[in-house]
Short mmCIF file of C-alpha atoms in Angstrom, two decimals:
data_model
loop_
_atom_site.label_atom_id
_atom_site.label_comp_id
_atom_site.label_asym_id
_atom_site.label_seq_id
_atom_site.Cartn_x
_atom_site.Cartn_y
_atom_site.Cartn_z
CA MET P 496 152.91 22.78 153.49
CA ASN P 497 151.16 23.98 150.35
CA ILE P 498 148.71 21.23 149.36
CA ARG P 499 148.85 22.25 145.66
CA LYS P 500 152.53 21.32 145.54
CA HIS P 501 152.09 17.91 147.13
CA PRO P 502 153.22 15.15 144.68
CA VAL P 503 150.07 13.04 145.20
CA ILE P 504 147.78 16.01 144.53
CA ILE P 505 149.77 16.93 141.41
CA ALA P 506 149.54 13.34 140.14
CA LEU P 507 145.78 13.22 140.77
CA LEU P 508 145.27 16.52 138.94
CA ASN P 509 147.31 15.28 135.98
CA MET P 510 145.30 12.06 135.89
CA SER P 511 142.00 13.95 136.01
CA HIS P 512 143.13 16.15 133.08
CA LEU P 513 144.14 13.05 131.15
CA LEU P 514 140.79 11.40 131.88
CA LEU P 515 138.92 14.50 130.68
CA ALA P 516 140.99 14.57 127.48
CA ILE P 517 140.23 10.89 126.84
CA LEU P 518 136.50 11.43 127.40
CA ALA P 519 136.52 14.42 125.05
CA ALA P 520 138.30 12.39 122.38
CA MET P 521 135.86 9.51 122.76
CA SER P 522 132.85 11.80 122.43
CA ALA P 523 134.40 13.31 119.29
CA LEU P 524 134.73 9.80 117.83
CA VAL P 525 131.02 9.26 118.24
CA ALA P 526 130.45 12.50 116.26
CA GLY P 527 126.93 13.47 117.20
CA ASP P 528 125.73 9.94 117.98
CA CYS P 529 127.04 8.59 114.67
CA PRO P 530 129.46 5.67 114.91
CA LEU P 531 132.61 5.80 112.83
CA PRO P 532 132.94 5.92 109.83
CA TYR P 533 129.63 7.82 109.75
CA GLU P 534 129.14 11.57 110.24
CA PRO P 535 125.92 13.42 111.10
CA LEU P 536 123.81 14.35 108.09
CA ASP P 537 121.09 15.94 110.21
CA ASP P 538 119.62 15.38 113.68
CA THR P 539 118.32 11.89 112.91
CA ARG P 540 120.58 10.40 110.21
CA CYS P 541 124.22 9.57 109.69
CA ILE P 542 126.08 9.49 106.37
CA PHE P 543 129.16 7.61 105.21
CA VAL P 544 130.63 8.57 101.84
CA ASP P 545 133.53 6.58 100.45
CA PRO P 546 135.02 8.80 97.72
CA PHE P 547 138.04 6.56 97.13
CA VAL P 548 136.73 3.09 96.24
CA THR P 549 134.27 2.23 93.47
CA TYR P 550 131.77 -0.60 93.56
CA THR P 551 129.19 -2.29 91.37
CA TRP P 552 125.66 -1.52 92.53
CA GLN P 553 125.37 -4.82 94.46
CA GLU P 554 128.83 -4.36 95.98
CA ALA P 555 127.75 -0.89 97.14
CA VAL P 556 124.60 -2.38 98.75
CA ASP P 557 126.76 -4.99 100.51
CA HIS P 558 129.36 -2.38 101.51
CA CYS P 559 126.69 -0.36 103.30
CA LYS P 560 125.29 -3.48 105.00
CA VAL P 561 128.76 -4.31 106.34
CA HIS P 562 128.76 -0.83 107.91
CA ALA P 563 125.25 -1.36 109.38
CA GLY P 564 123.64 1.07 106.94
CA THR P 565 121.78 1.11 103.65
CA LEU P 566 122.72 2.40 100.22
CA LEU P 567 121.43 5.96 99.88
CA SER P 568 117.66 6.09 99.42
CA PHE P 569 115.44 9.14 99.75
CA SER P 570 112.19 10.49 98.38
CA ASP P 571 112.02 14.04 99.68
CA CYS P 572 113.54 17.31 98.49
CA GLU P 573 114.96 18.20 101.91
CA THR P 574 117.16 15.09 101.96
CA SER P 575 118.11 15.67 98.34
CA ALA P 576 119.32 19.17 99.24
CA LEU P 577 121.22 17.90 102.29
CA ILE P 578 123.01 15.26 100.22
CA TYR P 579 123.76 17.72 97.43
CA ASP P 580 125.19 20.27 99.89
CA TYR P 581 127.19 17.60 101.71
CA LEU P 582 128.77 16.31 98.49
CA ARG P 583 129.52 19.80 97.17
CA SER P 584 131.13 20.89 100.46
CA GLN P 585 134.22 18.70 100.04
CA ASP P 586 136.66 18.46 97.16
CA ALA P 587 137.02 14.70 97.60
CA THR P 588 133.28 14.08 97.17
CA SER P 589 132.03 16.79 94.83
CA ASN P 590 132.91 15.53 91.35
CA LYS P 591 131.93 11.88 91.57
CA ASN P 592 128.96 9.76 90.56
CA TYR P 593 127.28 7.82 93.38
CA TRP P 594 125.00 4.82 93.42
CA ILE P 595 121.64 5.18 95.09
CA GLY P 596 119.61 2.27 96.40
CA ALA P 597 117.04 2.26 93.56
CA THR P 598 116.71 -0.49 90.98
CA ASP P 599 114.16 -2.00 88.60
CA GLN P 600 115.95 -5.36 88.34
CA ALA P 601 113.00 -7.27 89.87
CA GLU P 602 110.39 -5.73 87.53
CA GLU P 603 111.28 -3.61 84.53
CA GLY P 604 110.04 -0.05 84.90
CA VAL P 605 109.12 -0.41 88.59
CA TRP P 606 111.86 1.38 90.49
CA LYS P 607 112.18 0.34 94.12
CA PHE P 608 114.63 1.09 96.88
CA THR P 609 116.51 -1.72 98.61
CA ASP P 610 113.92 -1.64 101.43
CA GLY P 611 111.16 -2.43 98.90
CA SER P 612 109.55 1.03 98.89
CA LEU P 613 108.81 2.69 95.57
CA ALA P 614 111.35 5.24 94.34
CA PRO P 615 109.84 8.55 93.26
CA MET P 616 109.71 9.17 89.54
CA GLY P 617 110.28 12.32 87.50
CA VAL P 618 111.19 15.81 88.65
CA PRO P 619 112.86 16.79 90.96
CA PHE P 620 114.79 13.53 91.37
CA TRP P 621 115.45 12.07 87.93
CA GLY P 622 117.31 13.79 85.13
CA PRO P 623 115.43 14.78 81.95
CA ALA P 624 113.73 11.80 80.25
CA GLU P 625 115.11 9.41 82.89
CA PRO P 626 115.00 6.51 83.47
CA ASN P 627 115.25 5.68 79.80
CA ASN P 628 117.22 2.57 78.95
CA GLY P 629 114.82 -0.29 79.44
CA ALA P 630 116.23 -3.66 80.39
CA THR P 631 119.86 -2.58 79.88
CA TYR P 632 120.18 -0.02 82.68
CA ASN P 633 118.59 -1.25 85.91
CA CYS P 634 120.34 0.64 88.71
CA ALA P 635 120.16 4.32 89.60
CA PHE P 636 122.99 6.71 90.33
CA MET P 637 123.45 10.42 91.02
CA GLN P 638 125.32 12.12 88.19
CA HIS P 639 127.67 14.84 89.47
CA ASN P 640 127.78 16.95 86.32
CA ASN P 641 123.97 17.15 86.23
CA ASN P 642 123.37 18.45 89.78
CA HIS P 643 123.29 14.90 91.14
CA TYR P 644 120.00 14.11 89.41
CA TRP P 645 119.28 10.40 89.13
CA TYR P 646 120.08 8.43 85.97
CA ASP P 647 119.76 4.75 85.17
CA PHE P 648 122.91 2.76 84.44
CA THR P 649 124.29 -0.76 84.15
CA CYS P 650 124.45 -2.34 87.59
CA THR P 651 127.89 -3.83 86.91
CA SER P 652 129.52 -0.43 86.35
CA LYS P 653 131.80 0.83 89.10
CA LEU P 654 130.71 3.99 90.97
CA TYR P 655 131.08 5.39 94.49
CA SER P 656 128.79 4.63 97.42
CA ILE P 657 126.89 6.63 100.02
CA CYS P 658 125.55 4.83 103.06
CA LEU P 659 122.89 6.12 105.45
CA LYS P 660 121.78 4.96 108.87
CA ASP P 661 119.64 6.32 111.68
CA ALA P 662 121.50 8.19 114.40
#
């Protein structure tokens, strides 16, 4: 009797193929150690961009917390380039304005991220002459039609969110 044609052997082989397919699908869901709905941004960080729902600045902060992340905050050119490239790589994300986690609501003119660290000022992050609207505009966003440079804006306006978390 040919062992490869035995019904029990055939069933075990089919089950092992099914198990391998399930494991492959599960590892794809984790997407490089990033839990859904996040995707890898680089080797150490995960990104979640919601290009379909707009939020006030505080709603965006809360939205990211619900997903165990923080509203986008960065102070280095490498991360700026990664974010820019990521947003430009997809039609759904490229032409939208996004909140970042910087505000001067606590103290006018002192821009801080949601973790309390100081946000960098001037070039290469902020747009020309930004931030510029005193007590009226207290939250920062990335403006798509100006290479995603930062601009100050009213915190109650509705924009899109980007959440980050460690991988």
